[in-house]
XYZ file of C-alpha atoms in Angstrom:
542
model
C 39.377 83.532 81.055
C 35.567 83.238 80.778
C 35.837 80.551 77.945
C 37.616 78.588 80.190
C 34.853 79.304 82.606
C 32.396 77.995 80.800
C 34.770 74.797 79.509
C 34.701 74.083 83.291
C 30.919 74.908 83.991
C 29.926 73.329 81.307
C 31.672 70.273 81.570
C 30.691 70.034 85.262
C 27.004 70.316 84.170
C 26.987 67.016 82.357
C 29.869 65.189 83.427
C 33.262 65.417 85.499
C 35.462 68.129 83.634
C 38.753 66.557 82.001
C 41.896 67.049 83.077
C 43.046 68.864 79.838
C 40.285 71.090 80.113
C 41.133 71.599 84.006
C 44.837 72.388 83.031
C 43.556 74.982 80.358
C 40.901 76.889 82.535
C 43.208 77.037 85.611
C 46.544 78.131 83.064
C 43.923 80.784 81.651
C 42.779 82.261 85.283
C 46.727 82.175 86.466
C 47.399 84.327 83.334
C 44.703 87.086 84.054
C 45.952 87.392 87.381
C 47.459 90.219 88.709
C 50.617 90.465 91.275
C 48.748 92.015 93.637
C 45.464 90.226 93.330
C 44.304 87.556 95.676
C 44.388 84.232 93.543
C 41.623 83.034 95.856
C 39.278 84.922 93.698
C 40.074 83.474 90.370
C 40.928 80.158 91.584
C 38.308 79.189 94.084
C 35.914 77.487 91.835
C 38.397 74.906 91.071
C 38.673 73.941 94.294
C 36.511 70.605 94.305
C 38.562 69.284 91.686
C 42.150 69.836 93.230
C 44.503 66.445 93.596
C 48.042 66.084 93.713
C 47.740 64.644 89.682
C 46.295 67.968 89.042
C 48.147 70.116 90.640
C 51.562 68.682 89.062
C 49.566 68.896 85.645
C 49.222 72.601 86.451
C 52.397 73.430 87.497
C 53.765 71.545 84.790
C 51.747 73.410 81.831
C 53.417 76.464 83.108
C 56.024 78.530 81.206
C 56.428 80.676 83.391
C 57.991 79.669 86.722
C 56.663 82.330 89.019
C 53.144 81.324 88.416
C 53.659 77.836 89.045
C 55.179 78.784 92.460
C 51.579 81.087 93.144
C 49.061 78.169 91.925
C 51.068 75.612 93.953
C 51.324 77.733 96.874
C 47.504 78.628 96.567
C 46.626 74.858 96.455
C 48.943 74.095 99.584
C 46.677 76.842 101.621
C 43.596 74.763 100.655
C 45.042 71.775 102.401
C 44.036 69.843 104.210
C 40.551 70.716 103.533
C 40.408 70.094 100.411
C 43.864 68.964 99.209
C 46.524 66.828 100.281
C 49.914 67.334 98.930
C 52.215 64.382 98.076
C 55.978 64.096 98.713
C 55.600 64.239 94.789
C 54.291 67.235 94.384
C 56.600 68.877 96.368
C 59.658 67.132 94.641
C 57.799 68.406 91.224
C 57.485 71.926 92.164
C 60.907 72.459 93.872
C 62.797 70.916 90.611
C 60.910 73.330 88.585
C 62.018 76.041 91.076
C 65.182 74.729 91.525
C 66.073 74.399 87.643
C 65.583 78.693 86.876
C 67.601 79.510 90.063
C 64.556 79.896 92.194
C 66.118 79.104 95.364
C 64.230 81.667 97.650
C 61.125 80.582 96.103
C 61.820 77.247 96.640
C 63.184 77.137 100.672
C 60.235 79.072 101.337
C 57.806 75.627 100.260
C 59.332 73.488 103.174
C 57.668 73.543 106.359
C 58.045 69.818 107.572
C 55.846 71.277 110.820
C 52.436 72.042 108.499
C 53.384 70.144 105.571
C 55.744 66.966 106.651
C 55.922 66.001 102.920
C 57.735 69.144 102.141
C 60.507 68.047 103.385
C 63.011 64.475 102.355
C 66.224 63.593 102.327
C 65.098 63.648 98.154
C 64.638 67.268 98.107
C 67.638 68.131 100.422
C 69.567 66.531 97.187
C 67.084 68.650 94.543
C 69.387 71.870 96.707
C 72.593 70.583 97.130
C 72.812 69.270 93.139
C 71.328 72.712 92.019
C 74.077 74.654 94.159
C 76.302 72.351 92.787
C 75.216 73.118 89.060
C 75.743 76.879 89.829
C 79.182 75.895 91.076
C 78.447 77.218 95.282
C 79.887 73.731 96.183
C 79.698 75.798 100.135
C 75.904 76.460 99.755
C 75.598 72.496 98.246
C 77.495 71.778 101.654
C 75.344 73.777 103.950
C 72.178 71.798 102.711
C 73.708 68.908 103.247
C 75.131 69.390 106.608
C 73.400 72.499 108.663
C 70.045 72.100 106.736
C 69.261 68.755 107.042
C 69.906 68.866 110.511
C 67.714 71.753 110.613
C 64.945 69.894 109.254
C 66.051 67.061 111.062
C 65.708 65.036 107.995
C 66.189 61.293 108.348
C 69.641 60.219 105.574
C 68.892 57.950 102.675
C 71.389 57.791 99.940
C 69.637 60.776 98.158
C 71.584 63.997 99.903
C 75.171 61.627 100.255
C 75.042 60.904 96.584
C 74.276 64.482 95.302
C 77.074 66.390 97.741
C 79.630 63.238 96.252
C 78.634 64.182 93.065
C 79.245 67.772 93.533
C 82.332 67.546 95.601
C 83.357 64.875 92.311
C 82.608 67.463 89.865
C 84.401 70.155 91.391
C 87.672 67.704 91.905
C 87.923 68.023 95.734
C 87.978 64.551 95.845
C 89.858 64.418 99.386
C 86.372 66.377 100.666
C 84.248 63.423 98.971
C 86.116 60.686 100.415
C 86.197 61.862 103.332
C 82.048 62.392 103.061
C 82.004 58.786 101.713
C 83.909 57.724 104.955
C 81.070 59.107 107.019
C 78.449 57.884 104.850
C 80.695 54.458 105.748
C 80.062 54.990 109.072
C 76.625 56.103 109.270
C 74.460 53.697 110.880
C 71.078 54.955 109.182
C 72.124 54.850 105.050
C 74.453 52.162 103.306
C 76.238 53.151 100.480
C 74.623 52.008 96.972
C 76.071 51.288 93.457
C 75.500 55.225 92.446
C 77.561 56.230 95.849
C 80.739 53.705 95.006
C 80.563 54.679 91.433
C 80.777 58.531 92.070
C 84.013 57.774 94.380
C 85.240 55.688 91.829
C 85.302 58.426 89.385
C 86.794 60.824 91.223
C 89.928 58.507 92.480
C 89.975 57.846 88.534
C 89.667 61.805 87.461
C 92.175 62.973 89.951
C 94.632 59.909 88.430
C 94.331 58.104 91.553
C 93.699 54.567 89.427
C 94.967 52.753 92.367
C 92.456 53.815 94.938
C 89.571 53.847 92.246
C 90.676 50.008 91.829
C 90.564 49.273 96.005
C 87.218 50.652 95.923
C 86.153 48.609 92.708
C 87.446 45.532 94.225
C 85.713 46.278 98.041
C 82.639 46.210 96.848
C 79.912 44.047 98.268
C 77.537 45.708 95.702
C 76.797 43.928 92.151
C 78.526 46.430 90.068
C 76.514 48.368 87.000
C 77.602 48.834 83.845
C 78.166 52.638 84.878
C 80.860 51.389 87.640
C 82.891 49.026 85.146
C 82.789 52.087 81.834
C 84.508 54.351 85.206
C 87.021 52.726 85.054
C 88.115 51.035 82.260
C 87.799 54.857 81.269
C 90.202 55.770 83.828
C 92.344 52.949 83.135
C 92.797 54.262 79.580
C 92.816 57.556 80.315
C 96.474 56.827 82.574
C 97.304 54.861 79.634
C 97.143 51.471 81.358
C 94.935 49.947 78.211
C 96.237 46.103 79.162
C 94.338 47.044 82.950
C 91.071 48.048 81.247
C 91.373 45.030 78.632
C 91.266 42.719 82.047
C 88.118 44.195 83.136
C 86.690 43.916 79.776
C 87.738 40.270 79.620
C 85.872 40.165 83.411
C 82.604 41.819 82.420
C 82.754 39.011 79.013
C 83.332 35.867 81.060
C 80.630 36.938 84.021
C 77.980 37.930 81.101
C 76.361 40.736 83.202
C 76.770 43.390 82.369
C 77.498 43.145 78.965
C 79.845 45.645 77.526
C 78.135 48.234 75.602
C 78.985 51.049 72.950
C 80.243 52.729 75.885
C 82.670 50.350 76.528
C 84.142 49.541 73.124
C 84.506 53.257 72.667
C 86.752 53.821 75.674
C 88.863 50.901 74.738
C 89.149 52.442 71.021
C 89.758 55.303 72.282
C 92.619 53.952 74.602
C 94.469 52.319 71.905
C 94.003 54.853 69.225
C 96.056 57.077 71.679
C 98.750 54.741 71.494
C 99.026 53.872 68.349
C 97.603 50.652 68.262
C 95.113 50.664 65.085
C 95.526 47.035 64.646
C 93.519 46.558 68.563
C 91.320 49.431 68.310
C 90.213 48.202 64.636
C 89.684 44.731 66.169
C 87.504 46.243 69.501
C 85.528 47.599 66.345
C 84.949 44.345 65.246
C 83.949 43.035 68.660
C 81.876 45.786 68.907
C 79.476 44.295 65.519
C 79.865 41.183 67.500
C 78.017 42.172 70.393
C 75.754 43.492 68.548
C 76.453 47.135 69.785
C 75.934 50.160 66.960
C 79.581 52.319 65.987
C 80.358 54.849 67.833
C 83.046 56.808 66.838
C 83.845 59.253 69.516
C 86.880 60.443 71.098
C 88.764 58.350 68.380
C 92.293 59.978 67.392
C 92.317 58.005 64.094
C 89.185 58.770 63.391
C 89.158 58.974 59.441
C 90.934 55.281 59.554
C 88.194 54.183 61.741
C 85.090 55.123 59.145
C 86.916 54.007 56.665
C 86.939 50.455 58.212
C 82.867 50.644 58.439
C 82.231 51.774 55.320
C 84.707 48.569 54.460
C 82.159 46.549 56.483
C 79.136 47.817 54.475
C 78.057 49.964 57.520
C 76.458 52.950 56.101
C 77.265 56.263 58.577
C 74.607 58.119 59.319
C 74.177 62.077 60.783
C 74.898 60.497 64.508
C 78.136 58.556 63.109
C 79.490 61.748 61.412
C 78.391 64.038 64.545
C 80.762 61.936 66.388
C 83.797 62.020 63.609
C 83.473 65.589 64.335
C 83.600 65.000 68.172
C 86.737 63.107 67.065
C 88.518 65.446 65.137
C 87.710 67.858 67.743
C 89.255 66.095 70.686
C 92.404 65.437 69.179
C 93.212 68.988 68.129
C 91.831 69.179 64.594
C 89.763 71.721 64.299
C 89.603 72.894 61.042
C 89.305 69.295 59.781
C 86.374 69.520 61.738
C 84.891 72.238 59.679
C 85.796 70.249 56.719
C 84.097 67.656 57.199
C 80.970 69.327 57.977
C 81.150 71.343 54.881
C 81.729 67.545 52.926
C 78.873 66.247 54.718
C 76.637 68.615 53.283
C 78.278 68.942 49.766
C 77.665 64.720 49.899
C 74.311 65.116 50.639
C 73.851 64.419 54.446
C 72.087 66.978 56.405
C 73.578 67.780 58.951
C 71.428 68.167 62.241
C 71.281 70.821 65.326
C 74.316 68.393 67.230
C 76.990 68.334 64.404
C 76.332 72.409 64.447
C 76.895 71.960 68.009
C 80.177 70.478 68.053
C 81.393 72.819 65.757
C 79.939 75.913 67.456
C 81.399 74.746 70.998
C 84.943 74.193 69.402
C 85.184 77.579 67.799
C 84.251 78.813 71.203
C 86.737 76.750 72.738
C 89.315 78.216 69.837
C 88.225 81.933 71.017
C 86.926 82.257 67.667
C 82.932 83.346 68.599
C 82.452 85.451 65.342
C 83.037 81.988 63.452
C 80.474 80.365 65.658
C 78.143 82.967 65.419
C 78.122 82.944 61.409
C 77.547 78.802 61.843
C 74.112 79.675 63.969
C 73.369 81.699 60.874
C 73.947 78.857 59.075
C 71.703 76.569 61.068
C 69.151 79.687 60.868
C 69.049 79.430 56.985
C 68.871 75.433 57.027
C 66.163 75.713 59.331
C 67.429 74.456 62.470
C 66.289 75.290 66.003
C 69.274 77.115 67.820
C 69.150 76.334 71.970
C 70.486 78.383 75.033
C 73.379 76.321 75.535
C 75.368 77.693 71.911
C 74.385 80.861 72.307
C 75.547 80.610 75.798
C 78.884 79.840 74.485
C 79.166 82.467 72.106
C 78.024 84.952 74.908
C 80.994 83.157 77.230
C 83.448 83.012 74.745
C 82.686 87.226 73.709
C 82.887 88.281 77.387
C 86.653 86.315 77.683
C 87.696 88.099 74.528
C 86.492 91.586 76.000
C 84.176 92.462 72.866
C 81.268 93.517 75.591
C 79.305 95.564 73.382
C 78.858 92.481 71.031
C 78.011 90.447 73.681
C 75.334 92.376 74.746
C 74.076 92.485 71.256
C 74.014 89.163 70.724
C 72.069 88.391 73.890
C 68.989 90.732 72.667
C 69.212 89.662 69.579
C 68.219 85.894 70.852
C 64.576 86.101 71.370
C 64.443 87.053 67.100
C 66.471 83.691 66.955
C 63.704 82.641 69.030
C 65.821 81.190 71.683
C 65.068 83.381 74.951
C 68.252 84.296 77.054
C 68.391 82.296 80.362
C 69.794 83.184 83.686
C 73.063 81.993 82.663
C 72.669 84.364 79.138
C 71.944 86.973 81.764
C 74.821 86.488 84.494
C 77.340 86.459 82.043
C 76.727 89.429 80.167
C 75.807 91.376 83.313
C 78.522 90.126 85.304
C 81.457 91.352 82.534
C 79.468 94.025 81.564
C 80.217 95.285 85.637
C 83.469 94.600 85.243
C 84.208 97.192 82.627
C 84.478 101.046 84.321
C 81.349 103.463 83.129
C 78.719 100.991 81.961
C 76.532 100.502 85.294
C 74.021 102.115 83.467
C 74.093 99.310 80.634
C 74.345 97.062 83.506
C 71.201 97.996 85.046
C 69.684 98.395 81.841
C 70.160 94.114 81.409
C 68.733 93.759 84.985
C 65.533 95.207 84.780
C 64.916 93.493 81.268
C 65.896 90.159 82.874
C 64.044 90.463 85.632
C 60.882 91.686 83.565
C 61.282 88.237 81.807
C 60.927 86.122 85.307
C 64.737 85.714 85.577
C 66.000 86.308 89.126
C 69.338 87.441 90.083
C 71.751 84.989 91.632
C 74.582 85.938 94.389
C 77.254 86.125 91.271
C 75.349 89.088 89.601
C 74.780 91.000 93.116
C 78.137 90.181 93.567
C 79.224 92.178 90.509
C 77.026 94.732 90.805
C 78.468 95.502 94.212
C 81.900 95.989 92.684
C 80.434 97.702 89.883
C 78.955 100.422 91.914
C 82.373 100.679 93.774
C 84.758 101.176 91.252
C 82.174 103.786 89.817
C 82.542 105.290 93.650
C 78.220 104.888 93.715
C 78.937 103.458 97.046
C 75.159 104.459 97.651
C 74.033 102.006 95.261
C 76.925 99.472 96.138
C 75.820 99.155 99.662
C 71.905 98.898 98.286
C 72.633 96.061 96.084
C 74.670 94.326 99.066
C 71.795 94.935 101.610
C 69.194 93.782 98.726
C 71.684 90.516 98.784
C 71.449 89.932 102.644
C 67.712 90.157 101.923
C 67.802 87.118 99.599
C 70.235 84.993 101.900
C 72.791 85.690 99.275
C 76.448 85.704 100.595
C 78.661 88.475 98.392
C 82.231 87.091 96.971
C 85.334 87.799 98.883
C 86.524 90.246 95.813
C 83.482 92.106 95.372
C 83.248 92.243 99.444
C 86.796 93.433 99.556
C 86.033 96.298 96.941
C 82.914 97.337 99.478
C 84.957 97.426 102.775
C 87.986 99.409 101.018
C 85.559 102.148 99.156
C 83.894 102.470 102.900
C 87.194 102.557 104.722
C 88.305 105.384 102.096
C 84.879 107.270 102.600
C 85.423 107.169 106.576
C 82.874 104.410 107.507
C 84.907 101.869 109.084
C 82.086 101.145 111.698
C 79.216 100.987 108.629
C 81.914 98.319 107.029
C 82.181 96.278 110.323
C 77.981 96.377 110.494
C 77.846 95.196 107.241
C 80.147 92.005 107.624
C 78.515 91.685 111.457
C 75.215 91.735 109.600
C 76.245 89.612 106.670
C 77.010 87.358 109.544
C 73.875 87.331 111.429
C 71.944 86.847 108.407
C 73.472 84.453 106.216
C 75.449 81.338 106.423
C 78.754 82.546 105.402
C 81.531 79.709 104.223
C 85.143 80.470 104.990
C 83.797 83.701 107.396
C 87.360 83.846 108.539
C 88.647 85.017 105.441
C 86.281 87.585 105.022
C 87.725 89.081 108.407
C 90.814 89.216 107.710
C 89.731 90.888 104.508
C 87.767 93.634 106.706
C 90.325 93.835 109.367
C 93.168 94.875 106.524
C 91.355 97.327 105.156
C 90.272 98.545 108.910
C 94.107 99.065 109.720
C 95.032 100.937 106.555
C-alpha cells in the first residue's frame, strides 16, 4: 500500500499520475482494507483524480466482486462534488454484480432520485436477463413489469427484448407473444430486428414454422442475417429442407445478407438428416464458392463430409475436427467420438481445450462423469487450462448419479486444478448435498467455505437448506435460514416451503407457519402466491 503511495505522490509531483498507476495504487489501498474500516481513509487522496474512465478501470481490475461494489459505492458518495457518474458506469458495475449473482448488491446501486443515471430501461434488461440465466423466469418478470414501473423507467427495446429472450429460452412462447403483442401496441418502443428475431425463434423451437413464417413475412424491418439462419434452421429442423432452400435462394438473389457458414451448415445439416448426401455435398461446394470456411457441425454423415474436403485439398485443422466431434456427438455416436480424438492425437494434431470439451460434455450427457473426469486429467497432463463450465458438468452429472461424496471431492479439489468453483460449482453440490438425510453438517461446511471465497447464496441454496434442516427435524435452523432468506428478498420454493409449514404444523405452530407465509408476503414479491396458500392451508387442516 505505501509503494503505491508513493507511485501516486510521486507521479503527482512531476506530472499527472497515469491511469495504470491510478488503477494499481487504488487496487492496492482496496486490498488493505478492512470490512469494517471506513474506505474514506484509504481512498481520499485519490479523490482529485476520480472520472467515470477511472472508476470503470477500477472496478474492472478487480477480482474480487465485493470490492468493486465498495470502491464504486465510495466514488458515488463523492458525487457530485467531485465525481459524476455516467449511465456507463452504472451499466459497468451492475453487469459485474449481476454476472456472480450479486443481485442485492446490485438493486441497492439504483436510486434514480440521487443518481438519475442509475437507473435505464438498459439496466432493467442487465436484471431480467440475469434472472433469466439463473432460470427465475418470475423474478425476470417482476423487473420487467412491477420494477420498471417502480422506477418509472421510460421502455426502449432493451427490457422487451431481454424478458422475450427469457420467456424464448424457457419455451413459454404463448407468454412471449403475448409480451410481443404489447410491445406491438406500445406507443413509446417499436419493435426492432433483435425483438422479431427472438419471436421468430420461439414459433420455430416450439414447431410452430407457420407462425415463425407470418412473422418473417410481416416484417417492415430489413431482416439480419440472424433472422434468415432462424429459420431456415427451423425449416430444417421440421424437415421442410425444400422451404429453407427458398429462403436461401431469396437471401442469393437480394445479395444482402449473404449466406454465411451459418447458413450452409443448417442446410447440410438438413439434408444429411434425410439422406440426401448428393445436396448436402453440393451446399459444401457452394459453401467454397462463397467464399465461406467448412464447418462441419451438426452433420450426420460427418466422416463422408471430411472426406470430400480433404478430396478438395482442404487441409482440416483443430476447429474442423472439434466440430467432427460435435458431429458424431449429435447424432448418437459417442464412442466414435472418443475415437477420433484419440486418432487426432495419434496423427499428430493437438487437440485443444474445445475438442476436450465436447467430449467431456457428452460423457456427462452419457452419465458417465468418471470418464470425463479422467479426460480433464488428460488435458491436465497435455497442459491445457480446464474452465468452470466442465467441471461444472462433472459436478452436475455426479449429483444426478447420487455419488455425493465424490462430488464434493471433486469441487475442492478444483482450485489445485486451478479452476476456482463458482456459484453454480457451489449450488449444486450444496443443494444435493441437502437433499441427502444426515449431512447438514457437510452442507454447512460448503457454505461457509463458499461464502469465505465472495460467493453469495442464491434463493435455490436457502431453499435447500430450509428442507435440509426439516427433514433433519432442526426446525430451529430451518426457520433461521428462511428468515435469513426474507432478509435478502429471496422467495423459498413451493417444496422446500411445503416441508417448513408441515414440520411446523407437526410441532404445533400453525400460527408461526401462517406468520411466516403472511411475512414472506409482506416482504417479498411472491409469484404464483396462491399456490403457496393452498400449500399452507392443507397442511393447516391436517
Amino acid at each position: 500500500m505505501q509503494q503505491g503511495a508513493r507511485v501516486v505522490a510521486g507521479a503527482s509531483a512531476a506530472s499527472p499520475p497515469t491511469f495504470p498507476s491510478l488503477v494499481a495504487s487504488i487496487s492496492s489501498a482496496l486490498e488493505s482494507l478492512d470490512r469494517k474500516q471506513n474506505p474514506q481513509a484509504f481512498l481520499g487522496r485519490f479523490i482529485e483524480y476520480l472520472s467515470p474512465s477511472l472508476v470503470t478501470q477500477v472496478v474492472n481490475a478487480q477480482s474480487d466482486p465485493h470490492l468493486a461494489f465498495r470502491f464504486f459505492r465510495w466514488a458515488l458518495s463523492q458525487a457530485p462534488a467531485h465525481y459524476a457518474p455516467t449511465p456507463g458506469c452504472f451499466v459497468n458495475i451492475i453487469s459485474r454484480l449481476l454476472s456472480h449473482s450479486l443481485f442485492s448488491c446490485a438493486e441497492s446501486l439504483l436510486d434514480p432520485d440521487k443518481h438519475p443515471s442509475s437507473v435505464s430501461d438498459l439496466i432493467l434488461s442487465k436484471f431480467i436477463r440475469a434472472y433469466g440465466d439463473l432460470g427465475d423466469i418470475n423474478g425476470a418478470l417482476y423487473w420487467f413489469r412491477a420494477k420498471a414501473r417502480a422506477f418509472r423507467v421510460s421502455r426502449t427495446c432493451f427490457s422487451y427484448n431481454s424478458v422475450l429472450a427469457v420467456l424464448v429460452c424457457s419455451n413459454r412462447i404463448d407468454q412471449a407473444r403475448a409480451v410481443f403483442k404489447q410491445m406491438l401496441e406500445d406507443k413509446s418502443v417499436c419493435p426492432d430486428v433483435s425483438s422479431y428475431t427472438t419471436m421468430i425463434r420461439g414459433f420455430c423451437k416450439s414447431g410452430r414454422i407457420g407462425d415463425a413464417r407470418q412473422l418473417f413475412d410481416e416484417m417492415r424491418l430489413t431482416r439480419n442475417l440472424i433472422t434468415y439462419n432462424t429459420l431456415i434452421d427451423g425449416y430444417c429442423k421440421k424437415g421442410f429442407v425444400e422451404d429453407a432452400r427458398k429462403v436461401v435462394d431469396q437471401m442469393i438473389v437480394r445479395g444482402q445478407p449473404k449466406p454465411d457458414t451459418v447458413t450452409f451448415t443448417i442446410m447440410i445439416d438438413g439434408y444429411c438428416k434425410r439422406g440426401e448426401l448428393d445436396l448436402a455435398l453440393q451446399f459444401l461446394e457452394e459453401m467454397a464458392m462463397w467464399s465461406c470456411k467448412p464447418n462441419l457441425g451438426k452433420i450426420n454423415e460427418a466422416e463422408k463430409l471430411l472426406a470430400k474436403m480433404l478430396l478438395n485439398g482442404i487441409k482440416p485443422d483443430v476447429a474442423t475436427h472439434t466440430n467432427l466431434l460435435k458431429g458424431f456427438c449429435i447424432v448418437g455416436r459417442s464412442d466414435d467420438a472418443v475415437r477420433h480424438l484419440e486418432e487426432m492425437i495419434r496423427m499428430g494434431i493437438k487437440p485443444d481445450v474445445r475438442s476436450y470439451e465436447v467430449i467431456i460434455n457428452e460423457y456427462c450427457k452419457m452419465g458417465r462423469p468418471k470418464e470425463a473426469m479422467n479426460v480433464l486429467e488428460q488435458m491436465k497432463v497435455q497442459g491445457l487450462a480446464t474452465n468452470v463450465s466442465s467441471f461444472n458438468a462433472v459436478l452436475r452429472a455426479l449429483c444426478q448419479l447420487g455419488e455425493t461424496d465424490t462430488a464434493v471431492h471433486v469441487l475442492q479439489q478444483m482450485p489445485l486444478q486451478c479452476t476456482p468453483p463458482n456459484s453454480l460449482s457451489y449450488s449444486t453440490v450444496i443443494c444435493n448435498v441437502c437433499s441427502h438425510p444426515g449431512r447438514m453438517r457437510d452442507a454447512e461446511d460448503l457454505v461457509v467455505k463458499m461464502v469465505r471465497k465472495g460467493h453469495s447464496l442464491d434463493a435455490s441454496i436457502y431453499s435447500s437448506l430450509v428442507q435440509g434442516y426439516c427433514e433433519s427435524k432442526d426446525m430451529g435452523m430451518a426457520v433461521d435460514m428462511f428468515k435469513e432468506m426474507l432478509e435478502k428478498r429471496f422467495v423459498i420454493n413451493r417444496e422446500s416451503f411445503s416441508a417448513l409449514v408441515k414440520n411446523l404444523c407437526l410441532d404445533g405452530k400453525g400460527n408461526e407457519a401462517k406468520r411466516a407465509f403472511e411475512e414472506m408476503c409482506r416482504r417479498c414479491h411472491v409469484p404464483e402466491v396462491d399456490l403457496y396458500r393452498i400449500v399452507l392451508d392443507d397442511h393447516l387442516i391436517r
